[in-house]
Short mmCIF file of C-alpha atoms in Angstrom, two decimals:
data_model
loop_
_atom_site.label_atom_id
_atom_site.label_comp_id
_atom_site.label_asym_id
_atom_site.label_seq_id
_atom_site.Cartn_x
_atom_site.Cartn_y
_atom_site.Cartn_z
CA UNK A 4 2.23 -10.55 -6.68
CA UNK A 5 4.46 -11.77 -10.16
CA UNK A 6 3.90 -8.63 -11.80
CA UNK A 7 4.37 -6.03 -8.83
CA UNK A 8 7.00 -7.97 -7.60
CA UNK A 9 5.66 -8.06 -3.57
CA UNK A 10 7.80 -8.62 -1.21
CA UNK A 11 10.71 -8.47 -3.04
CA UNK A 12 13.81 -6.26 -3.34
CA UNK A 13 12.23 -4.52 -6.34
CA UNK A 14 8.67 -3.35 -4.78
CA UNK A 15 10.38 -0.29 -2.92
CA UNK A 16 11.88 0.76 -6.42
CA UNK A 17 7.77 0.53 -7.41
CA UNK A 18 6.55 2.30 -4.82
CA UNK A 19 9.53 4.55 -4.93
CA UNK A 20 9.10 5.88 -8.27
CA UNK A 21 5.14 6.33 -8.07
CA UNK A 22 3.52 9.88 -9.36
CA UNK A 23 -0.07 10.81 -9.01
CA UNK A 24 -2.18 11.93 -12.06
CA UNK A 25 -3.03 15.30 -12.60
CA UNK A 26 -6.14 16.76 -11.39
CA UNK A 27 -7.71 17.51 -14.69
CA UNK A 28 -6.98 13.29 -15.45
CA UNK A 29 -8.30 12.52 -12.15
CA UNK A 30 -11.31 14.88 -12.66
CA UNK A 31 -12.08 13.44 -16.14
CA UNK A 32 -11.98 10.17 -15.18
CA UNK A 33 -14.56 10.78 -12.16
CA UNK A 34 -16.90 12.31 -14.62
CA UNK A 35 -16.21 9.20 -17.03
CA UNK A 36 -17.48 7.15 -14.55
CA UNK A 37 -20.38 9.31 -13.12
CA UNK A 38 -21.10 9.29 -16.89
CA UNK A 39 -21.43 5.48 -16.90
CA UNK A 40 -23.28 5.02 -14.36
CA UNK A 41 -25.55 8.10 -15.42
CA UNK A 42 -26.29 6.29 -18.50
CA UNK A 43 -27.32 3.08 -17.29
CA UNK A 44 -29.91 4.95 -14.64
CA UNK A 45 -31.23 6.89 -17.72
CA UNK A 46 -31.82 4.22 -20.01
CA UNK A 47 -34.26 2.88 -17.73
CA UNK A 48 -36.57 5.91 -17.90
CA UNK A 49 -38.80 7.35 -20.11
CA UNK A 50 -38.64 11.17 -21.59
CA UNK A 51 -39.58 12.96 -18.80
CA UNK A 52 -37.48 11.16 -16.34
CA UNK A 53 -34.47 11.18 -18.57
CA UNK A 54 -34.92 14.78 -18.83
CA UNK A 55 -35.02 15.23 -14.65
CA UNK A 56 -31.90 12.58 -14.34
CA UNK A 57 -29.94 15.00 -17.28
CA UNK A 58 -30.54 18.15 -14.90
CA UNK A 59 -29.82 16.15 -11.40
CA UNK A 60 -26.53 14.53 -13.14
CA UNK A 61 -24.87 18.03 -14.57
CA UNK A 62 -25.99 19.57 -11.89
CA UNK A 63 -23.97 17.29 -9.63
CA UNK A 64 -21.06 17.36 -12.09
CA UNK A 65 -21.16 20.88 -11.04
CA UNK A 66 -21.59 20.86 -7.39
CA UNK A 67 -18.25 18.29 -7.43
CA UNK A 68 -16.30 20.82 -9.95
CA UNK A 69 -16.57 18.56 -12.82
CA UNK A 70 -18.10 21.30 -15.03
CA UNK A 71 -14.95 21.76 -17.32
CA UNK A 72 -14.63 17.35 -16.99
CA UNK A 73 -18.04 17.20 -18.32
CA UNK A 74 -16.80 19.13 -21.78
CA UNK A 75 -13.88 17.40 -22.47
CA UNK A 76 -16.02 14.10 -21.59
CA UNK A 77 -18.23 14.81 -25.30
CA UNK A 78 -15.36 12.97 -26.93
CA UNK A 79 -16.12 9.51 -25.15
CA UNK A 80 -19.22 10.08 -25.50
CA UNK A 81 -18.73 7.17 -28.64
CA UNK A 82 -16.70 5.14 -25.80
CA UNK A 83 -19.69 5.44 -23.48
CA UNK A 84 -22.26 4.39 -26.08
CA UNK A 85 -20.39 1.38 -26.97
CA UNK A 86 -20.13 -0.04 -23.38
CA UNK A 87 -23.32 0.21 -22.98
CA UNK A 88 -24.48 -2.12 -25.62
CA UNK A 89 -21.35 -4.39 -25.72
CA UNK A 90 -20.30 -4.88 -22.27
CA UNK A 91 -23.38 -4.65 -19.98
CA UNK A 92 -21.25 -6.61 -17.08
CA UNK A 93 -19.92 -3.51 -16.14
CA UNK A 94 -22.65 -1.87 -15.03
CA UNK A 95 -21.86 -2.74 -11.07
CA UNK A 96 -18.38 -1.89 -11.12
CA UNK A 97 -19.25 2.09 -12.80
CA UNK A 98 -21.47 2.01 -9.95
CA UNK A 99 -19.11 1.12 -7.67
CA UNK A 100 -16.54 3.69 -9.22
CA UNK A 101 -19.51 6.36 -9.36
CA UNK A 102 -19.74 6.22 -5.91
CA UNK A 103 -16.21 6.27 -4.98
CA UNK A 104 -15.61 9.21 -7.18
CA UNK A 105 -18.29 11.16 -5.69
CA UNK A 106 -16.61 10.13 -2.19
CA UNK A 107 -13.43 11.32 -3.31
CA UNK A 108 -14.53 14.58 -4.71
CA UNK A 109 -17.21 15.45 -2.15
CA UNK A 110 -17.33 17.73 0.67
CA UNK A 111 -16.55 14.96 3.19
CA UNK A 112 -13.87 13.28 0.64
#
């Protein structure tokens, strides 16, 4: 509530002076996270079922639009691999964001 300043005089300038991203940093960042989560479901398989999960995940990347997402995602692809192996506690909260991505850019979103 200290940082945003809730409830005071202030929070209307906030609020006032809010801007959304762009679509293509929105997009990106859905297919980060899809991405994430993809990851952690493939590293539990073995070659054949990582291969299926590859096709299911781009292929949903596609359904959702993420298609041109999905390219400029290759350059995290470092980012990806290191959270992974250094920070396996945020394997729920990808999930989480997976989800709510796929929410936000589905049919019903």
């Amino acid at each position: 509530m200290s940082n945003l300043r809730i409830l005071q005089p202030t929070a209307s300038e906030l609020l006032s002076g809010a801007k959304l991203r762009s679509q293509a940093e929105i997009d990106d960042y859905c297919a980060f996270c899809m991405t994430m989560r993809h990851q952690f479901q493939r590293s539990a398989l073995s070659g054949d079922g990582q291969a299926t999960l590859n096709r299911i995940h781009q292929s949903r990347l596609a359904d959702l639009g993420l298609n041109e997402a999905l390219q400029r995602l290759s350059e995290a692809e470092e980012e990806i691999a290191t959270l992974l192996c250094t920070v396996p506690s945020v394997k729920g909260l990808y999930v989480v964001r997976a989800m709510t991505a796929e929410w936000l850019l589905g049919e019903n979103g």
